[in-house]
Short mmCIF file of C-alpha atoms in Angstrom, two decimals:
data_model
loop_
_atom_site.label_atom_id
_atom_site.label_comp_id
_atom_site.label_asym_id
_atom_site.label_seq_id
_atom_site.Cartn_x
_atom_site.Cartn_y
_atom_site.Cartn_z
CA MET A 632 0.00 0.00 0.00
CA ALA A 633 2.79 2.39 0.79
CA HIS A 634 4.27 3.92 -2.31
CA ASP A 635 7.62 4.36 -0.53
CA LEU A 636 8.11 0.61 -0.63
CA GLU A 637 8.99 0.95 -4.30
CA SER A 638 12.57 1.47 -3.14
CA GLY A 639 12.44 -2.15 -2.07
CA MET A 640 10.61 -3.49 -5.09
CA LYS A 641 11.77 -4.67 -8.45
CA THR A 642 13.34 -1.96 -10.51
CA GLY A 643 12.57 -1.33 -14.14
CA ILE A 644 9.87 0.11 -16.33
CA LYS A 645 7.11 -1.92 -14.71
CA SER A 646 7.64 -0.28 -11.31
CA ARG A 647 7.26 3.18 -12.91
CA ALA A 648 4.22 2.37 -15.04
CA SER A 649 1.78 5.26 -14.88
CA ASN A 650 -1.20 2.97 -15.48
CA ILE A 651 -0.49 1.20 -12.18
CA GLU A 652 0.24 4.50 -10.45
CA LEU A 653 -3.13 5.82 -11.62
CA LEU A 654 -4.74 2.69 -10.20
CA ARG A 655 -2.96 3.40 -6.90
CA ILE A 656 -4.48 6.89 -6.81
CA ILE A 657 -7.98 5.74 -7.74
CA SER A 658 -7.83 2.85 -5.28
CA MET A 659 -6.99 5.22 -2.44
CA MET A 660 -9.83 7.52 -3.44
CA MET A 661 -12.07 4.46 -3.34
CA VAL A 662 -10.88 3.74 0.19
CA VAL A 663 -11.77 7.30 1.22
CA ILE A 664 -15.20 7.05 -0.43
CA VAL A 665 -15.92 3.75 1.34
CA HIS A 666 -15.11 5.41 4.64
CA LEU A 667 -17.26 8.43 3.82
CA ASP A 668 -20.13 6.21 2.68
CA GLY A 669 -20.37 3.01 4.72
CA GLY A 670 -18.02 4.17 7.47
CA CYS A 671 -19.93 7.39 8.17
CA LEU A 672 -23.49 6.59 7.11
CA SER A 673 -23.44 2.82 7.68
CA ILE A 674 -24.67 0.33 5.09
CA PRO A 675 -28.46 -0.05 5.00
CA ASN A 676 -29.66 -3.34 6.49
CA LEU A 677 -32.62 -4.18 4.25
CA GLU A 678 -32.82 -7.86 5.30
CA GLY A 679 -34.09 -8.84 1.85
CA ASP A 680 -37.00 -6.39 1.91
CA TRP A 681 -36.93 -4.67 -1.49
CA GLY A 682 -39.77 -2.43 -0.37
CA ARG A 683 -37.31 -0.57 1.85
CA MET A 684 -34.99 0.10 -1.12
CA ASP A 685 -35.30 3.83 -1.76
CA VAL A 686 -32.97 6.00 -3.85
CA ARG A 687 -30.66 6.83 -0.95
CA ALA A 688 -30.37 3.21 0.13
CA PHE A 689 -29.51 2.16 -3.42
CA TRP A 690 -26.94 4.99 -3.63
CA ARG A 691 -25.20 3.82 -0.47
CA LEU A 692 -25.15 0.18 -1.58
CA GLY A 693 -24.05 1.07 -5.10
CA VAL A 694 -21.25 3.43 -4.08
CA GLU A 695 -20.01 0.95 -1.49
CA SER A 696 -19.99 -1.87 -4.05
CA LEU A 697 -18.11 0.12 -6.69
CA ALA A 698 -15.50 1.47 -4.27
CA PHE A 699 -15.07 -1.47 -1.91
CA ILE A 700 -12.25 -2.98 -3.99
CA GLY A 701 -9.73 -0.25 -3.12
CA VAL A 702 -7.88 -2.14 -0.38
CA ASN A 703 -7.64 -5.34 -2.43
CA CYS A 704 -6.29 -3.41 -5.42
CA PHE A 705 -3.57 -1.83 -3.29
CA THR A 706 -2.36 -5.23 -2.23
CA LEU A 707 -2.57 -6.58 -5.78
CA ILE A 708 -0.18 -3.80 -6.79
CA SER A 709 2.31 -4.92 -4.15
CA GLY A 710 2.07 -8.51 -5.34
CA TYR A 711 2.35 -7.50 -8.99
CA PHE A 712 5.60 -5.64 -8.38
CA GLY A 713 6.83 -7.93 -5.61
CA ILE A 714 8.03 -6.41 -2.33
CA ARG A 715 11.80 -6.58 -1.97
CA LEU A 716 12.29 -6.17 1.76
CA ARG A 717 15.11 -3.85 2.84
CA TRP A 718 15.92 -2.12 6.13
CA LYS A 719 15.34 1.18 4.37
CA SER A 720 11.83 0.25 3.24
CA VAL A 721 10.90 -1.00 6.71
CA ALA A 722 12.22 2.19 8.34
CA SER A 723 10.48 4.37 5.77
CA TYR A 724 7.15 2.61 6.34
CA LEU A 725 7.32 2.94 10.13
CA LEU A 726 8.52 6.55 9.95
CA GLN A 727 5.64 7.45 7.65
CA CYS A 728 3.14 5.96 10.11
CA LEU A 729 4.85 7.77 13.02
CA PHE A 730 4.96 11.07 11.16
CA TYR A 731 1.20 11.16 10.69
CA ALA A 732 0.26 9.69 14.06
CA LEU A 733 2.47 12.09 16.04
CA GLY A 734 1.98 15.02 13.68
CA ILE A 735 -1.81 14.88 13.85
CA TYR A 736 -1.67 14.40 17.63
CA ALA A 737 0.59 17.44 17.97
CA VAL A 738 -1.70 19.63 15.85
CA ILE A 739 -4.85 18.55 17.71
CA CYS A 740 -3.19 19.10 21.08
CA THR A 741 -2.03 22.55 19.97
CA ILE A 742 -5.63 23.44 19.06
CA THR A 743 -7.01 21.80 22.22
CA PRO A 744 -4.26 21.66 24.88
CA THR A 745 -6.47 19.70 27.29
CA MET A 746 -6.28 16.75 24.87
CA PHE A 747 -2.61 16.16 25.65
CA SER A 748 -1.51 13.33 27.91
CA TRP A 749 1.69 11.38 28.15
CA SER A 750 -0.23 8.13 27.70
CA GLY A 751 -1.82 9.56 24.54
CA LEU A 752 1.62 10.49 23.23
CA ALA A 753 2.90 6.98 23.99
CA ASP A 754 -0.10 5.39 22.27
CA ASN A 755 0.53 7.39 19.10
CA CYS A 756 4.15 6.20 19.08
CA MET A 757 3.05 2.54 18.98
CA VAL A 758 1.71 2.54 15.44
CA LEU A 759 1.72 -1.25 15.07
CA THR A 760 -0.16 -2.08 18.26
CA HIS A 761 -2.14 0.93 19.56
CA THR A 762 -3.93 1.88 16.37
CA ASP A 763 -7.42 1.78 14.85
CA LEU A 764 -5.89 1.46 11.37
CA TRP A 765 -6.00 -2.29 10.84
CA TYR A 766 -4.12 -2.10 7.55
CA VAL A 767 -0.95 -0.69 9.15
CA PRO A 768 0.06 -3.79 11.19
CA ALA A 769 -1.45 -6.15 8.60
CA TYR A 770 0.72 -4.71 5.82
CA PHE A 771 3.76 -4.78 8.10
CA ILE A 772 3.20 -8.53 8.56
CA LEU A 773 2.95 -8.90 4.77
CA MET A 774 6.26 -7.07 4.42
CA LEU A 775 7.95 -9.46 6.85
CA LEU A 776 6.49 -12.49 5.06
CA SER A 777 7.27 -11.23 1.55
CA PRO A 778 10.76 -12.82 1.30
CA VAL A 779 9.25 -16.21 2.11
CA ILE A 780 6.37 -15.74 -0.35
CA ASN A 781 8.68 -14.45 -3.08
CA GLY A 782 11.10 -17.30 -2.51
CA GLY A 783 8.29 -19.81 -2.85
CA PHE A 784 7.09 -18.33 -6.14
CA ASP A 785 10.63 -18.06 -7.51
CA SER A 786 11.34 -21.71 -6.74
CA MET A 787 8.39 -23.17 -8.65
CA SER A 788 6.86 -22.95 -12.08
CA ARG A 789 4.26 -20.28 -12.74
CA ARG A 790 1.63 -23.01 -13.29
CA ARG A 791 2.31 -24.47 -9.87
CA GLY A 792 2.20 -20.98 -8.37
CA MET A 793 -1.18 -20.39 -10.00
CA LEU A 794 -2.58 -23.71 -8.73
CA LEU A 795 -1.39 -23.15 -5.17
CA THR A 796 -2.76 -19.61 -5.18
CA GLY A 797 -6.06 -20.94 -6.52
CA ALA A 798 -6.18 -23.49 -3.69
CA PHE A 799 -5.45 -20.71 -1.19
CA VAL A 800 -8.29 -18.60 -2.60
CA ILE A 801 -10.75 -21.52 -2.51
CA PHE A 802 -9.82 -22.35 1.07
CA ASN A 803 -10.15 -18.69 2.04
CA LEU A 804 -13.60 -18.42 0.44
CA TRP A 805 -14.85 -21.68 1.91
CA ALA A 806 -13.37 -21.69 5.41
CA GLY A 807 -13.04 -17.94 5.84
CA TRP A 808 -15.86 -16.12 4.09
CA TRP A 809 -18.53 -18.84 3.87
CA TRP A 810 -18.07 -20.39 7.31
CA GLY A 811 -16.72 -17.30 9.04
CA GLY A 812 -13.41 -18.81 10.07
CA LYS A 813 -11.65 -16.57 12.57
CA PHE A 814 -8.43 -16.49 10.54
CA ASN A 815 -10.18 -14.41 7.84
CA ALA A 816 -13.92 -14.05 8.33
CA SER A 817 -14.30 -10.65 6.67
CA GLY A 818 -10.95 -9.89 5.02
CA TYR A 819 -9.69 -7.35 7.56
CA THR A 820 -6.62 -9.48 8.25
CA ALA A 821 -3.03 -10.03 7.22
CA TRP A 822 -4.10 -13.35 5.65
CA GLN A 823 -6.30 -11.45 3.21
CA LEU A 824 -3.33 -9.31 2.19
CA VAL A 825 -1.18 -12.42 1.72
CA MET A 826 -3.85 -13.93 -0.55
CA MET A 827 -4.20 -10.79 -2.67
CA TYR A 828 -0.40 -10.47 -2.82
CA CYS A 829 -0.18 -14.03 -4.19
CA ILE A 830 -2.86 -13.25 -6.78
CA GLY A 831 -0.82 -10.21 -7.81
CA ARG A 832 2.24 -12.41 -8.28
CA VAL A 833 0.27 -14.78 -10.50
CA ILE A 834 -1.05 -11.88 -12.59
CA SER A 835 2.51 -10.63 -13.03
CA SER A 836 3.56 -14.07 -14.31
CA TYR A 837 0.66 -14.37 -16.75
CA LYS A 838 0.40 -10.73 -17.77
CA GLU A 839 1.34 -11.20 -21.43
CA ASP A 840 -0.97 -14.17 -21.86
CA ILE A 841 -3.87 -12.27 -20.30
CA LEU A 842 -3.36 -9.25 -22.55
CA LYS A 843 -3.28 -11.45 -25.66
CA ILE A 844 -6.59 -13.20 -25.04
CA SER A 845 -8.70 -10.43 -23.48
CA SER A 846 -9.58 -6.77 -23.82
CA GLY A 847 -9.34 -4.34 -20.94
CA TRP A 848 -12.95 -3.33 -21.49
CA ILE A 849 -14.05 -6.91 -20.95
CA TRP A 850 -12.48 -6.76 -17.50
CA MET A 851 -14.18 -3.44 -16.83
CA GLY A 852 -17.50 -5.07 -17.71
CA ILE A 853 -16.79 -7.94 -15.31
CA TYR A 854 -15.94 -5.42 -12.58
CA LEU A 855 -19.29 -3.63 -13.09
CA LEU A 856 -21.25 -6.91 -13.12
CA CYS A 857 -19.53 -8.08 -9.93
CA SER A 858 -20.29 -4.74 -8.29
CA LEU A 859 -23.95 -5.17 -9.21
CA ALA A 860 -23.87 -8.69 -7.77
CA THR A 861 -22.48 -7.25 -4.53
CA VAL A 862 -25.39 -4.78 -4.40
CA LEU A 863 -27.87 -7.63 -4.78
CA LEU A 864 -26.12 -9.67 -2.10
CA GLY A 865 -26.01 -6.59 0.12
CA VAL A 866 -29.80 -6.33 0.05
CA TYR A 867 -30.03 -9.74 1.73
CA ASP A 868 -26.89 -9.86 3.88
CA PHE A 869 -24.90 -6.62 3.95
CA ARG A 870 -22.28 -7.92 6.40
CA ARG A 871 -21.25 -10.83 4.19
CA ALA A 872 -21.58 -8.76 1.03
CA TYR A 873 -19.16 -6.08 2.17
CA SER A 874 -16.26 -8.25 3.20
CA TYR A 875 -12.92 -7.99 1.42
CA ASN A 876 -12.85 -11.76 0.94
CA GLN A 877 -16.33 -11.94 -0.58
CA PRO A 878 -16.00 -13.74 -3.96
CA PHE A 879 -17.59 -10.99 -6.09
CA VAL A 880 -15.38 -8.39 -4.36
CA ILE A 881 -12.26 -10.42 -5.10
CA LEU A 882 -13.24 -10.94 -8.74
CA ALA A 883 -14.15 -7.25 -9.10
CA SER A 884 -10.76 -6.28 -7.63
CA VAL A 885 -8.86 -8.53 -10.03
CA SER A 886 -10.93 -7.36 -13.01
CA PHE A 887 -10.43 -3.69 -12.18
CA PHE A 888 -6.70 -4.34 -11.78
CA LEU A 889 -6.52 -6.13 -15.16
CA PHE A 890 -8.28 -3.21 -16.84
CA PHE A 891 -5.49 -0.88 -15.71
CA ILE A 892 -2.85 -3.44 -16.72
CA SER A 893 -4.19 -3.14 -20.27
CA LEU A 894 -3.66 0.64 -20.34
CA LYS A 895 -0.38 2.08 -21.57
CA PHE A 896 0.62 5.68 -20.93
CA ARG A 897 3.19 7.73 -19.06
CA SER A 898 2.56 10.75 -16.87
CA GLY A 899 4.96 12.42 -14.49
CA ILE A 900 2.04 14.10 -12.71
CA VAL A 901 0.35 10.76 -12.07
CA ASN A 902 3.59 9.19 -10.84
CA TYR A 903 4.21 12.10 -8.47
CA ALA A 904 0.66 12.13 -7.10
CA ALA A 905 0.79 8.39 -6.46
CA LYS A 906 3.67 8.87 -4.00
CA SER A 907 1.22 10.28 -1.46
CA ALA A 908 -1.45 7.59 -1.75
CA PHE A 909 -0.71 5.89 1.57
CA ALA A 910 -0.49 9.30 3.25
CA VAL A 911 -4.14 9.86 2.32
CA TYR A 912 -5.09 6.79 4.35
CA LEU A 913 -3.00 7.78 7.36
CA LEU A 914 -4.34 11.33 7.26
CA HIS A 915 -8.09 10.98 6.83
CA LYS A 916 -8.55 7.80 8.91
CA SER A 917 -6.66 9.07 11.93
CA PRO A 918 -9.13 8.69 14.84
CA LEU A 919 -8.46 12.29 15.88
CA ILE A 920 -9.56 13.58 12.47
CA TRP A 921 -12.07 10.88 11.57
CA GLY A 922 -13.96 10.71 14.84
CA ARG A 923 -13.81 14.37 15.87
CA TYR A 924 -14.34 16.16 12.58
CA LEU A 925 -14.87 14.14 9.41
CA ARG A 926 -17.52 11.62 10.41
CA PRO A 927 -19.84 14.10 12.19
CA ALA A 928 -19.55 16.50 9.23
CA ILE A 929 -20.47 13.81 6.69
CA VAL A 930 -23.47 12.65 8.72
CA GLN A 931 -24.70 16.25 8.95
CA LEU A 932 -24.25 16.79 5.21
CA TRP A 933 -26.18 13.62 4.45
CA VAL A 934 -29.16 14.94 6.37
CA GLN A 935 -29.03 18.54 5.16
CA THR A 936 -28.31 18.17 1.41
CA THR A 937 -29.92 16.57 -1.60
CA LEU A 938 -28.42 13.35 -2.95
CA ALA A 939 -26.93 15.16 -5.96
CA GLU A 940 -25.40 17.87 -3.76
CA PHE A 941 -24.05 15.27 -1.36
CA SER A 942 -22.45 13.32 -4.21
CA PHE A 943 -20.58 16.37 -5.52
CA ILE A 944 -19.52 17.35 -2.00
CA ILE A 945 -18.16 13.85 -1.33
CA ILE A 946 -16.09 14.00 -4.52
CA GLY A 947 -14.80 17.43 -3.53
CA ILE A 948 -13.87 16.26 -0.02
CA THR A 949 -12.07 13.21 -1.41
CA VAL A 950 -10.02 15.34 -3.82
CA ALA A 951 -9.31 17.90 -1.08
CA ILE A 952 -8.06 15.19 1.27
CA TYR A 953 -5.77 13.81 -1.44
CA ILE A 954 -4.33 17.24 -2.31
CA SER A 955 -3.79 18.02 1.38
CA ALA A 956 -1.96 14.73 1.84
CA MET A 957 0.26 15.47 -1.19
CA ILE A 958 1.29 18.82 0.31
CA ILE A 959 1.98 17.41 3.77
CA ASP A 960 3.72 14.32 2.46
CA THR A 961 6.30 16.42 0.65
CA ILE A 962 7.64 17.38 4.08
CA ARG A 963 7.46 13.82 5.33
CA ARG A 964 9.41 12.44 2.36
CA TYR A 965 12.14 15.04 2.87
CA LEU A 966 12.53 14.17 6.55
CA SER A 967 12.31 10.45 5.90
CA GLY A 968 14.99 10.72 3.20
CA ILE A 969 17.39 12.33 5.66
CA ILE A 970 16.82 9.69 8.32
CA CYS A 971 16.90 6.68 5.98
CA ARG A 972 19.79 7.83 3.80
CA SER A 973 22.35 5.58 5.50
CA LEU A 974 20.17 2.46 5.41
CA LYS A 975 20.05 -0.12 2.65
#
């Protein structure tokens, strides 16, 4: 998820491909939209009663279904490139998390001095344990496991890698999603990231074959159909529908990813903007920003505006958050570069 990990990934044209960097940006915007939609407003629990499906309920289900793939796509990107673990990439990742946790805490405490406590300061220093951001420790685990995963894929044929990944996916869907196994009942786990990482590795191996036999627009169509299927499932069981390891969500994530694989273009602006993608997550989902300001504001807007007005406002807020993160992250990258310069 963290763009800074590219320093530890494979080098070459593929790691600088603007099509993938654009996917990184869009995926993060999807993550923000999911938080602003389902996270703020909650997903409507219709319990199979179509009579309760009004325009606003359909909007919430539809937006959630289209945007819910963001997290999976981020991890697919990591698997597609392949994490190459280095001390520098580990330090950069942890420093980025610390920068936003401590920076936001410092700003909030400056505005409201009574918020400060030494225990609060200590909690914000422990970004892998005392955090509401589940993806931060989960991705760190994926980083630590990446040499083992990469070594396994490098030691076997791509066909064997595909078959083993397929078996992993089937087991995850059956034991995790269908039966609610504790190891990965809803996809908010490190195991989900490992699975999507493996799928990304398989896609990287079969990229040329996939591009020869299919059009990108076919994959876009599959993504839209899977999103519609998620809406329909959400009407009957919204908790199971909106899980990262739900089969239609996984297929939609892969299809959306393959659509961007089929694109070919270069853009320095896109590549630069993508550097701040992970910063957007750390910034907007900080409990001090999310709980105190963002969530109450979104709930109020939902009540006070029309659906069309709310939709435009949500897009504006998402873009504003991304631009703000880009500005702030320029400082973070400069400081991180100084600290990590001596590491390899």
